[in-house]
Short mmCIF file of C-alpha atoms and ligand atoms in Angstrom, two decimals:
data_model
loop_
_atom_site.label_atom_id
_atom_site.label_comp_id
_atom_site.label_asym_id
_atom_site.label_seq_id
_atom_site.Cartn_x
_atom_site.Cartn_y
_atom_site.Cartn_z
CA MET E 168 29.57 -56.83 40.15
CA GLU E 169 31.84 -54.28 41.94
CA GLY E 170 35.10 -56.28 41.07
CA ALA E 171 35.07 -55.99 37.35
CA VAL E 172 36.01 -53.33 34.81
CA GLY E 173 32.73 -52.44 33.06
CA LEU E 174 32.24 -52.20 29.36
CA ARG E 175 30.99 -49.01 27.97
CA PRO E 176 30.18 -48.26 24.36
CA ILE E 177 31.43 -45.17 22.75
CA HIS E 178 28.60 -42.69 23.18
CA ARG E 179 27.69 -39.25 22.06
CA ARG E 180 26.78 -37.43 25.22
CA ALA E 181 24.28 -34.73 25.61
CA ALA E 182 25.46 -31.41 24.29
CA VAL E 183 26.57 -29.07 26.96
CA THR E 184 27.65 -25.46 27.09
CA LEU E 185 30.82 -23.60 27.84
CA PRO E 186 30.98 -19.94 28.74
CA CYS E 187 32.55 -17.11 27.27
CA ALA E 188 36.28 -16.92 26.76
CA ALA E 189 36.58 -20.49 28.04
CA SER E 190 38.89 -22.95 26.51
CA TYR E 191 38.66 -26.67 26.67
CA ASN E 192 42.00 -28.54 26.71
CA GLY E 193 43.58 -25.79 24.85
CA ARG E 194 40.99 -25.63 22.16
CA ALA E 195 40.00 -22.00 22.16
CA ARG E 196 36.47 -20.97 22.39
CA ASP E 197 34.97 -17.73 21.02
CA ALA E 198 34.86 -15.04 23.59
CA HIS E 199 31.47 -14.14 24.87
CA SER E 200 29.53 -16.77 23.25
CA LEU E 201 27.88 -19.95 24.50
CA ARG E 202 29.02 -22.89 22.63
CA LEU E 203 27.89 -26.46 22.32
CA ARG E 204 30.38 -28.99 23.23
CA VAL E 205 30.21 -32.13 21.20
CA SER E 206 31.17 -35.50 22.63
CA VAL E 207 34.50 -35.26 24.06
CA ASP E 208 34.79 -39.09 24.10
CA MET E 209 34.65 -39.09 20.33
CA ALA E 210 37.41 -36.67 20.21
CA VAL E 211 39.72 -38.76 22.43
CA VAL E 212 38.94 -41.89 20.29
CA ASP E 213 39.46 -39.91 17.02
CA ARG E 214 42.84 -38.75 18.27
CA LEU E 215 43.82 -42.14 19.27
CA ARG E 216 42.76 -43.49 15.80
CA GLY E 217 44.65 -40.70 14.12
CA ALA E 218 47.75 -41.50 15.99
CA LEU E 219 47.50 -45.18 15.15
CA GLY E 220 47.72 -44.26 11.54
CA SER E 221 51.38 -43.46 12.05
CA MET E 222 52.24 -46.65 13.97
CA PRO E 223 54.37 -49.12 12.12
CA GLY E 224 52.00 -52.00 11.33
CA GLY E 225 48.93 -49.72 11.33
CA PRO E 226 45.98 -49.96 13.66
CA GLN E 227 45.38 -53.74 13.55
CA GLY E 228 45.03 -55.48 16.88
CA PHE E 229 44.56 -52.37 19.04
CA ARG E 230 41.85 -52.24 21.66
CA TYR E 231 40.57 -49.00 23.16
CA PHE E 232 40.26 -48.38 26.93
CA ARG E 233 39.28 -45.36 28.91
CA ALA E 234 39.25 -43.97 32.44
CA PRO E 235 37.57 -40.84 33.69
CA GLY E 236 38.75 -37.68 35.50
CA ARG E 237 36.90 -36.90 38.64
CA VAL E 238 35.67 -34.16 40.88
CA ASN E 239 35.14 -34.40 44.75
CA LEU E 240 31.59 -33.50 45.52
CA ILE E 241 32.17 -33.24 49.24
CA GLY E 242 34.74 -34.52 51.81
CA GLU E 243 37.81 -32.25 51.53
CA HIS E 244 40.92 -32.86 53.53
CA THR E 245 39.32 -35.84 55.17
CA ASP E 246 41.16 -38.65 53.27
CA TYR E 247 44.45 -38.38 55.14
CA ASN E 248 42.42 -38.28 58.41
CA ASP E 249 41.03 -41.73 57.58
CA GLY E 250 37.79 -40.12 56.83
CA PHE E 251 35.08 -40.10 54.14
CA VAL E 252 34.99 -38.73 50.68
CA LEU E 253 32.29 -38.41 47.98
CA PRO E 254 33.61 -37.90 44.47
CA CYS E 255 32.08 -38.62 41.12
CA ALA E 256 33.66 -39.56 37.85
CA LEU E 257 33.34 -37.00 35.00
CA ASP E 258 32.54 -37.55 31.36
CA MET E 259 36.04 -36.63 30.55
CA ASP E 260 38.23 -39.50 29.52
CA PHE E 261 41.84 -40.50 29.43
CA GLY E 262 42.08 -43.00 26.46
CA VAL E 263 44.50 -45.71 25.79
CA ALA E 264 44.85 -47.84 22.59
CA LEU E 265 46.92 -50.78 23.22
CA ARG E 266 48.09 -54.07 21.49
CA PRO E 267 50.46 -56.73 22.63
CA VAL E 268 53.70 -57.20 20.60
CA ALA E 269 56.31 -59.88 20.56
CA GLY E 270 59.39 -59.25 22.88
CA ARG E 271 59.79 -57.43 26.11
CA GLN E 272 59.65 -53.78 24.93
CA ALA E 273 56.91 -51.28 25.54
CA ARG E 274 56.45 -48.32 23.25
CA ILE E 275 54.04 -45.50 24.25
CA VAL E 276 53.08 -42.62 21.96
CA ALA E 277 51.54 -39.54 23.70
CA ALA E 278 49.18 -38.06 21.11
CA ASP E 279 48.59 -34.88 23.24
CA MET E 280 52.34 -34.10 23.49
CA PRO E 281 54.11 -31.94 20.97
CA ASP E 282 55.20 -34.03 17.91
CA ALA E 283 53.42 -37.02 19.51
CA ALA E 284 56.33 -37.78 21.86
CA ALA E 285 57.25 -41.42 22.32
CA ASP E 286 58.78 -43.43 25.12
CA THR E 287 60.31 -46.91 24.77
CA PHE E 288 61.38 -49.11 27.69
CA GLU E 289 61.98 -52.76 28.68
CA VAL E 290 58.88 -53.94 30.49
CA ASP E 291 61.14 -55.75 33.01
CA GLN E 292 63.11 -52.65 33.77
CA PRO E 293 60.70 -49.67 33.71
CA GLY E 294 62.99 -47.73 36.15
CA GLN E 295 65.78 -47.67 33.63
CA GLY E 296 66.84 -44.41 31.84
CA ASP E 297 65.41 -40.89 32.29
CA PRO E 298 62.05 -40.70 30.68
CA ALA E 299 59.98 -37.49 30.19
CA GLN E 300 57.67 -36.70 33.04
CA TRP E 301 54.58 -37.75 31.02
CA ALA E 302 56.12 -41.24 30.43
CA ARG E 303 56.90 -41.80 34.14
CA TYR E 304 53.24 -42.52 34.86
CA ALA E 305 53.02 -45.32 32.30
CA ARG E 306 56.25 -46.83 33.53
CA ALA E 307 54.97 -46.48 37.06
CA VAL E 308 51.90 -48.61 36.28
CA VAL E 309 53.99 -51.29 34.60
CA TRP E 310 56.31 -51.30 37.61
CA SER E 311 53.44 -51.48 40.10
CA LEU E 312 51.71 -54.22 38.27
CA ALA E 313 54.87 -56.30 38.42
CA GLU E 314 55.24 -55.56 42.19
CA GLU E 315 52.00 -57.62 42.68
CA GLY E 316 53.12 -60.33 40.25
CA PHE E 317 51.33 -59.11 37.20
CA VAL E 318 54.20 -58.97 34.69
CA VAL E 319 53.20 -57.66 31.29
CA ASP E 320 54.63 -58.73 27.93
CA GLY E 321 55.74 -56.37 25.24
CA PHE E 322 53.08 -53.86 24.06
CA GLU E 323 52.50 -50.76 21.92
CA ALA E 324 50.13 -48.07 23.18
CA VAL E 325 48.89 -44.62 22.19
CA ILE E 326 47.51 -42.29 24.97
CA ALA E 327 45.26 -39.21 24.42
CA SER E 328 42.97 -37.49 26.94
CA ASP E 329 40.34 -34.86 27.49
CA VAL E 330 40.99 -34.60 31.18
CA PRO E 331 42.59 -31.18 31.62
CA GLN E 332 46.08 -31.55 33.00
CA GLY E 333 47.02 -30.07 36.29
CA SER E 334 43.61 -28.51 36.93
CA GLY E 335 42.78 -30.80 39.88
CA LEU E 336 40.47 -33.11 37.90
CA SER E 337 43.03 -35.85 38.26
CA SER E 338 44.29 -36.39 34.76
CA SER E 339 47.10 -38.40 36.42
CA ALA E 340 44.83 -40.95 38.08
CA ALA E 341 42.77 -41.30 34.88
CA TYR E 342 46.07 -42.03 33.06
CA GLU E 343 47.09 -44.65 35.54
CA VAL E 344 43.71 -46.28 35.81
CA ALA E 345 43.21 -46.36 32.06
CA LEU E 346 46.64 -47.96 31.38
CA ALA E 347 46.34 -50.41 34.20
CA THR E 348 42.87 -51.39 32.77
CA ALA E 349 44.24 -51.68 29.35
CA LEU E 350 47.13 -53.87 30.46
CA ALA E 351 44.97 -56.01 32.76
CA ARG E 352 42.50 -56.63 30.13
CA THR E 353 45.12 -57.31 27.37
CA PHE E 354 47.26 -59.69 29.33
CA GLY E 355 44.42 -61.38 31.17
CA PHE E 356 45.00 -60.24 34.73
CA GLU E 357 42.01 -60.59 37.08
CA ILE E 358 42.29 -57.53 39.36
CA ALA E 359 39.43 -56.36 41.54
CA LEU E 360 38.80 -52.61 41.11
CA PRO E 361 39.82 -51.59 44.66
CA ARG E 362 43.08 -53.39 44.19
CA LEU E 363 43.62 -51.84 40.74
CA ALA E 364 43.15 -48.44 42.48
CA LEU E 365 45.61 -49.18 45.11
CA LEU E 366 48.11 -50.40 42.60
CA CYS E 367 47.76 -47.20 40.70
CA GLN E 368 48.02 -45.06 43.79
CA ARG E 369 51.29 -46.88 44.65
CA ALA E 370 52.62 -46.26 41.22
CA GLU E 371 52.04 -42.55 41.72
CA ASN E 372 53.30 -42.50 45.29
CA ARG E 373 56.41 -44.60 44.89
CA PHE E 374 57.41 -44.44 41.26
CA VAL E 375 56.32 -40.91 40.22
CA GLY E 376 56.87 -39.52 43.69
CA VAL E 377 53.54 -37.77 44.20
CA GLN E 378 51.83 -38.39 47.56
CA CYS E 379 48.27 -38.60 46.43
CA GLY E 380 45.55 -40.30 48.56
CA ILE E 381 43.39 -43.19 47.31
CA MET E 382 40.41 -41.15 46.31
CA ASP E 383 41.43 -40.30 42.74
CA GLN E 384 42.28 -43.82 41.50
CA SER E 385 39.30 -45.35 43.37
CA ILE E 386 36.72 -43.16 41.68
CA SER E 387 38.27 -43.40 38.27
CA ALA E 388 38.23 -47.19 38.56
CA MET E 389 34.91 -47.61 40.41
CA GLY E 390 32.83 -44.66 39.23
CA ARG E 391 29.22 -45.25 38.11
CA ALA E 392 27.15 -43.21 35.74
CA ARG E 393 24.64 -40.98 37.50
CA HIS E 394 26.20 -41.85 40.86
CA GLY E 395 28.68 -40.46 43.31
CA LEU E 396 31.02 -42.74 45.23
CA PHE E 397 30.95 -42.73 49.00
CA LEU E 398 34.40 -43.99 50.04
CA ASP E 399 35.70 -44.83 53.53
CA CYS E 400 39.42 -43.89 53.20
CA ARG E 401 40.29 -46.17 56.13
CA ASP E 402 38.86 -49.53 55.06
CA LEU E 403 38.23 -48.61 51.38
CA SER E 404 34.65 -49.80 51.59
CA PHE E 405 32.44 -47.86 49.21
CA GLU E 406 28.90 -47.34 48.17
CA HIS E 407 27.52 -45.74 45.07
CA VAL E 408 25.02 -43.03 45.78
CA PRO E 409 22.61 -41.74 43.16
CA ILE E 410 22.84 -38.19 41.79
CA ASP E 411 19.64 -36.76 40.38
CA THR E 412 21.19 -36.23 36.92
CA GLU E 413 17.77 -35.79 35.42
CA HIS E 414 17.36 -32.42 37.15
CA TYR E 415 20.88 -31.35 38.05
CA ARG E 416 24.26 -30.99 36.48
CA VAL E 417 27.74 -31.12 38.20
CA VAL E 418 29.50 -28.05 36.93
CA VAL E 419 33.17 -27.64 37.56
CA CYS E 420 34.65 -24.10 37.40
CA ASP E 421 38.30 -23.68 37.08
CA THR E 422 39.63 -20.44 38.66
CA SER E 423 42.74 -20.47 36.43
CA ALA E 424 44.61 -19.33 39.48
CA PRO E 425 47.90 -20.96 40.17
CA ARG E 426 48.00 -23.10 43.34
CA THR E 427 50.96 -21.45 44.80
CA LEU E 428 50.78 -22.25 48.59
CA ALA E 429 49.27 -25.66 48.06
CA GLY E 430 52.35 -27.87 48.91
CA SER E 431 53.57 -26.33 52.07
CA ALA E 432 50.12 -25.54 53.45
CA TYR E 433 49.01 -29.05 52.78
CA ASN E 434 51.83 -30.57 54.76
CA GLU E 435 51.33 -28.05 57.59
CA ARG E 436 47.59 -29.03 57.74
CA ARG E 437 48.47 -32.76 57.90
CA ARG E 438 50.76 -32.11 60.75
CA GLN E 439 48.16 -30.05 62.67
CA CYS E 440 45.56 -32.88 62.20
CA GLU E 441 48.05 -35.42 63.54
CA THR E 442 48.84 -33.21 66.52
CA VAL E 443 45.14 -33.03 67.50
CA ALA E 444 44.48 -36.68 66.91
CA ALA E 445 47.42 -37.49 69.17
CA ALA E 446 46.12 -35.13 71.81
CA ILE E 447 42.76 -36.78 71.78
CA GLY E 448 44.33 -40.23 71.63
CA ARG E 449 46.08 -39.51 74.82
CA ARG E 450 42.69 -39.24 76.58
CA HIS E 451 40.66 -41.57 74.53
CA GLU E 452 41.97 -44.98 73.74
CA GLY E 453 41.03 -46.07 70.22
CA VAL E 454 41.28 -42.60 68.68
CA ARG E 455 43.93 -43.26 65.99
CA ALA E 456 43.00 -40.49 63.56
CA LEU E 457 40.54 -37.57 63.58
CA ARG E 458 38.16 -39.92 61.98
CA ASP E 459 37.67 -41.50 65.39
CA ALA E 460 37.19 -38.28 67.35
CA THR E 461 33.97 -36.31 68.15
CA LEU E 462 33.49 -32.54 68.63
CA GLU E 463 33.04 -33.23 72.32
CA MET E 464 36.45 -34.83 72.50
CA LEU E 465 37.88 -31.90 70.60
CA ASP E 466 36.36 -29.52 73.15
CA GLU E 467 38.09 -31.53 76.03
CA VAL E 468 41.55 -31.10 74.55
CA ALA E 469 41.07 -27.41 73.57
CA GLY E 470 43.43 -26.32 76.40
CA ASP E 471 46.19 -28.63 75.02
CA ILE E 472 46.27 -27.44 71.49
CA THR E 473 46.47 -24.09 69.73
CA PRO E 474 43.32 -22.31 68.56
CA VAL E 475 44.48 -22.87 64.93
CA GLU E 476 44.79 -26.59 65.53
CA PHE E 477 41.39 -26.52 67.04
CA ARG E 478 39.85 -25.05 63.95
CA ARG E 479 41.66 -27.39 61.60
CA ALA E 480 40.34 -30.36 63.54
CA ARG E 481 36.84 -28.76 63.77
CA HIS E 482 36.76 -28.65 59.92
CA VAL E 483 37.73 -32.33 59.58
CA LEU E 484 35.19 -33.47 62.11
CA SER E 485 32.42 -31.31 60.75
CA GLU E 486 33.39 -32.34 57.13
CA ASN E 487 33.25 -36.13 57.98
CA GLY E 488 29.74 -35.49 59.37
CA ARG E 489 28.68 -33.73 56.20
CA VAL E 490 29.82 -36.53 53.97
CA LEU E 491 27.76 -38.96 55.94
CA GLU E 492 24.75 -36.66 55.85
CA ALA E 493 25.31 -36.09 52.13
CA LYS E 494 25.25 -39.82 51.49
CA SER E 495 21.72 -40.08 53.13
CA LEU E 496 20.48 -36.89 51.44
CA LEU E 497 21.51 -38.08 47.98
CA ALA E 498 20.04 -41.46 48.62
CA ARG E 499 16.81 -39.76 49.42
CA GLY E 500 17.04 -37.54 46.27
CA ASP E 501 17.35 -34.37 48.32
CA ALA E 502 19.68 -32.37 45.92
CA VAL E 503 18.78 -29.05 47.72
CA GLY E 504 19.85 -30.36 51.10
CA PHE E 505 23.00 -31.69 49.66
CA GLY E 506 23.58 -28.22 48.11
CA ARG E 507 23.45 -26.77 51.59
CA LEU E 508 26.03 -29.09 52.80
CA MET E 509 28.29 -28.00 49.93
CA ALA E 510 27.77 -24.41 51.06
CA ASP E 511 28.69 -25.34 54.65
CA SER E 512 31.72 -27.26 53.45
CA HIS E 513 33.08 -24.20 51.66
CA VAL E 514 32.57 -21.98 54.76
CA SER E 515 34.39 -24.51 56.77
CA LEU E 516 37.21 -24.83 54.36
CA ARG E 517 37.49 -21.11 54.17
CA ASP E 518 37.30 -20.14 57.82
CA ASP E 519 38.35 -23.18 59.77
CA TYR E 520 40.80 -24.94 57.50
CA GLU E 521 41.91 -21.77 55.64
CA VAL E 522 42.72 -23.33 52.30
CA SER E 523 40.41 -21.21 50.16
CA SER E 524 41.65 -18.27 48.03
CA ALA E 525 40.17 -14.90 46.90
CA GLU E 526 39.56 -16.58 43.44
CA LEU E 527 37.83 -19.61 44.88
CA ASP E 528 35.71 -17.44 47.26
CA ALA E 529 34.74 -15.12 44.31
CA MET E 530 33.80 -18.11 42.17
CA VAL E 531 31.60 -19.52 44.89
CA GLU E 532 29.95 -16.18 45.59
CA ILE E 533 29.21 -15.60 41.94
CA ALA E 534 27.81 -19.04 41.51
CA ASN E 535 25.50 -18.48 44.56
CA GLU E 536 24.08 -15.45 42.77
CA VAL E 537 22.53 -17.70 40.09
CA GLU E 538 18.98 -19.00 40.77
CA GLY E 539 19.16 -22.75 40.18
CA CYS E 540 22.65 -23.20 41.66
CA VAL E 541 21.78 -25.28 44.73
CA GLY E 542 25.32 -25.83 45.96
CA ALA E 543 28.85 -24.35 45.35
CA ARG E 544 32.18 -24.99 47.11
CA MET E 545 35.87 -25.16 46.49
CA THR E 546 36.99 -28.62 45.60
CA GLY E 547 40.45 -30.24 45.85
CA ALA E 548 43.34 -29.22 48.15
CA GLY E 549 42.65 -25.50 47.74
CA PHE E 550 44.62 -22.30 47.04
CA GLY E 551 43.42 -22.19 43.51
CA GLY E 552 42.09 -24.97 41.30
CA CYS E 553 38.36 -25.47 40.87
CA THR E 554 34.98 -25.20 42.46
CA VAL E 555 32.20 -27.76 42.14
CA ASN E 556 28.53 -26.76 41.68
CA LEU E 557 25.32 -28.50 41.58
CA VAL E 558 23.08 -26.55 39.10
CA ALA E 559 19.49 -27.23 38.07
CA ALA E 560 19.72 -28.41 34.44
CA PRO E 561 17.59 -25.48 32.91
CA ALA E 562 19.80 -22.96 34.69
CA VAL E 563 23.09 -24.29 33.39
CA GLU E 564 23.55 -21.90 30.48
CA ALA E 565 22.63 -18.86 32.59
CA PHE E 566 25.04 -20.15 35.18
CA ALA E 567 27.91 -20.43 32.72
CA ALA E 568 27.12 -17.07 31.26
CA HIS E 569 26.98 -15.41 34.73
CA ILE E 570 30.36 -16.90 35.69
CA GLY E 571 31.87 -15.99 32.34
CA ARG E 572 30.79 -12.39 32.83
CA HIS E 573 31.40 -11.68 36.47
CA TYR E 574 34.33 -13.89 37.41
CA PRO E 575 36.77 -11.98 35.10
CA GLU E 576 35.34 -8.69 36.28
CA ARG E 577 36.10 -9.61 39.97
CA THR E 578 39.43 -11.29 39.58
CA GLY E 579 40.90 -10.37 36.11
CA ARG E 580 41.18 -14.07 35.31
CA THR E 581 39.38 -16.22 32.65
CA PRO E 582 37.49 -19.02 34.11
CA ARG E 583 36.92 -22.40 32.51
CA VAL E 584 33.53 -24.04 33.08
CA TYR E 585 32.92 -27.74 32.54
CA VAL E 586 29.38 -28.90 32.54
CA CYS E 587 29.61 -32.48 33.41
CA GLU E 588 27.73 -35.72 33.96
CA ALA E 589 28.61 -38.35 36.57
CA ALA E 590 30.17 -41.02 34.35
CA ASP E 591 31.22 -44.61 34.65
CA GLY E 592 34.58 -45.78 35.85
CA ALA E 593 37.30 -47.28 33.63
CA GLY E 594 36.40 -49.77 30.88
CA GLU E 595 36.83 -50.85 27.30
CA TRP E 596 35.41 -48.80 24.48
CA GLY E 597 33.65 -50.18 21.58
P1 ADP Q 215 46.08 -33.56 37.75
O1 ADP Q 215 46.15 -34.98 38.10
O2 ADP Q 215 45.46 -32.69 38.72
O3 ADP Q 215 45.46 -33.28 36.31
P2 ADP Q 215 49.00 -33.86 37.93
O4 ADP Q 215 50.12 -32.84 37.99
O5 ADP Q 215 48.72 -34.91 39.10
O6 ADP Q 215 47.60 -33.03 37.67
O7 ADP Q 215 49.11 -34.82 36.61
C1 ADP Q 215 49.32 -34.18 35.44
C2 ADP Q 215 50.43 -35.00 34.72
O8 ADP Q 215 49.98 -36.21 34.17
C3 ADP Q 215 50.98 -34.20 33.51
O9 ADP Q 215 51.90 -33.27 33.80
C4 ADP Q 215 51.53 -35.35 32.66
O10 ADP Q 215 52.80 -35.75 33.07
C5 ADP Q 215 50.57 -36.43 32.93
N1 ADP Q 215 49.48 -36.37 31.98
C6 ADP Q 215 48.15 -36.02 32.15
N2 ADP Q 215 47.38 -36.10 31.02
C7 ADP Q 215 48.20 -36.48 30.06
C8 ADP Q 215 48.15 -36.72 28.58
N3 ADP Q 215 47.07 -36.48 27.98
N4 ADP Q 215 49.29 -37.24 27.98
C9 ADP Q 215 50.47 -37.46 28.58
N5 ADP Q 215 50.60 -37.16 29.95
C10 ADP Q 215 49.63 -36.75 30.64
MG1 MG Q 216 47.08 -35.79 39.79
#
């Protein structure tokens, strides 16, 4: 059933590799060696258990919940144009251990923060005081739940995560969805997953103050192992589409480049898209957003808009088309065809939308040199951040080694490579 938070046992996942000089969540890896990565899930749970040891009252009564990070496979800069996206959940988890306590106070310990920082607040007044940035997300979720009438009682929680922070793999959405899931399960709230996702998005938009779309929270809540999630950002309808995980791996490569221009360029792109949608809307009733437009319509208004606006809109229109095509190709098991769409998406983002960077382009070019890499593209808003790659399983080690060798040569930066599996959405551990 789509509407329920699924149970998932703690599992040891298949060993995967990391490239040279990579680090994983701050844990340094040996330079120039391929290393086996053991189950990250176990590490999160172990860290939660370790932190519980220091809780007054010990670990009794805690339940463990998790929600994954995500990567967008295709459909970039389409969300705010009411379009389509196709992310998958990653086997990197944000974990929450939580138990109800008497009274109206919440206490949260962040096991990943220096000295296991803690935040305490009244559950009826999560906006009171001036909490640390990391604590704002937790308070935001409590606030957003209450906005919908889901008022929590007092609780204690510990949080720990293996979703890298600020790399574009959406640790923030994983955090919100994991905590919302924990609170909903603990206090007996029945919340359908799309609603849970919306509630978490509102927490981030209105309480934390970050204007994210709905994709991140949706995939973290509704992801399915070995599947991507086709999501219509207008009506939030969705469909799970299979990924051939037997033969391919989703590999995320972090350029380690700062996302400098991201904010201003993002706002500028949004405005350009709105301008073109309005120009088309003046001629075609019913065109509310670029999602409703066609390339023919865009051609008609070419004289009314700037060449730059034309290219921006062309990206959005072609990208929406690619997401729809990707959905059918994946359903047919055509990973190679899907990989070609990923390549086209990158070119469109680079040339029409102009949100790539020298590092992202280099990472994609180097990836494309590896036999067995069937698709490579930048993912996320752009100007730094990560690429996403579809790589034949037997080629993964060679892929990681190739990136590890050539990316630093080309850019002077140290990449991080995450070999991932498409994972389940939020649930309870154990
Ligand atoms: P992204 O979502 O791309 O990882 P964001 O800047 O949106 O990056 O969210 C990162 C923020 O989320 C961190 O600065 C921190 O406030 C919070 N966060 C993420 N992971 C953790 C964690 N393990 N413990 C505490 N806070 C976290
Ligand atoms: Mg985020």
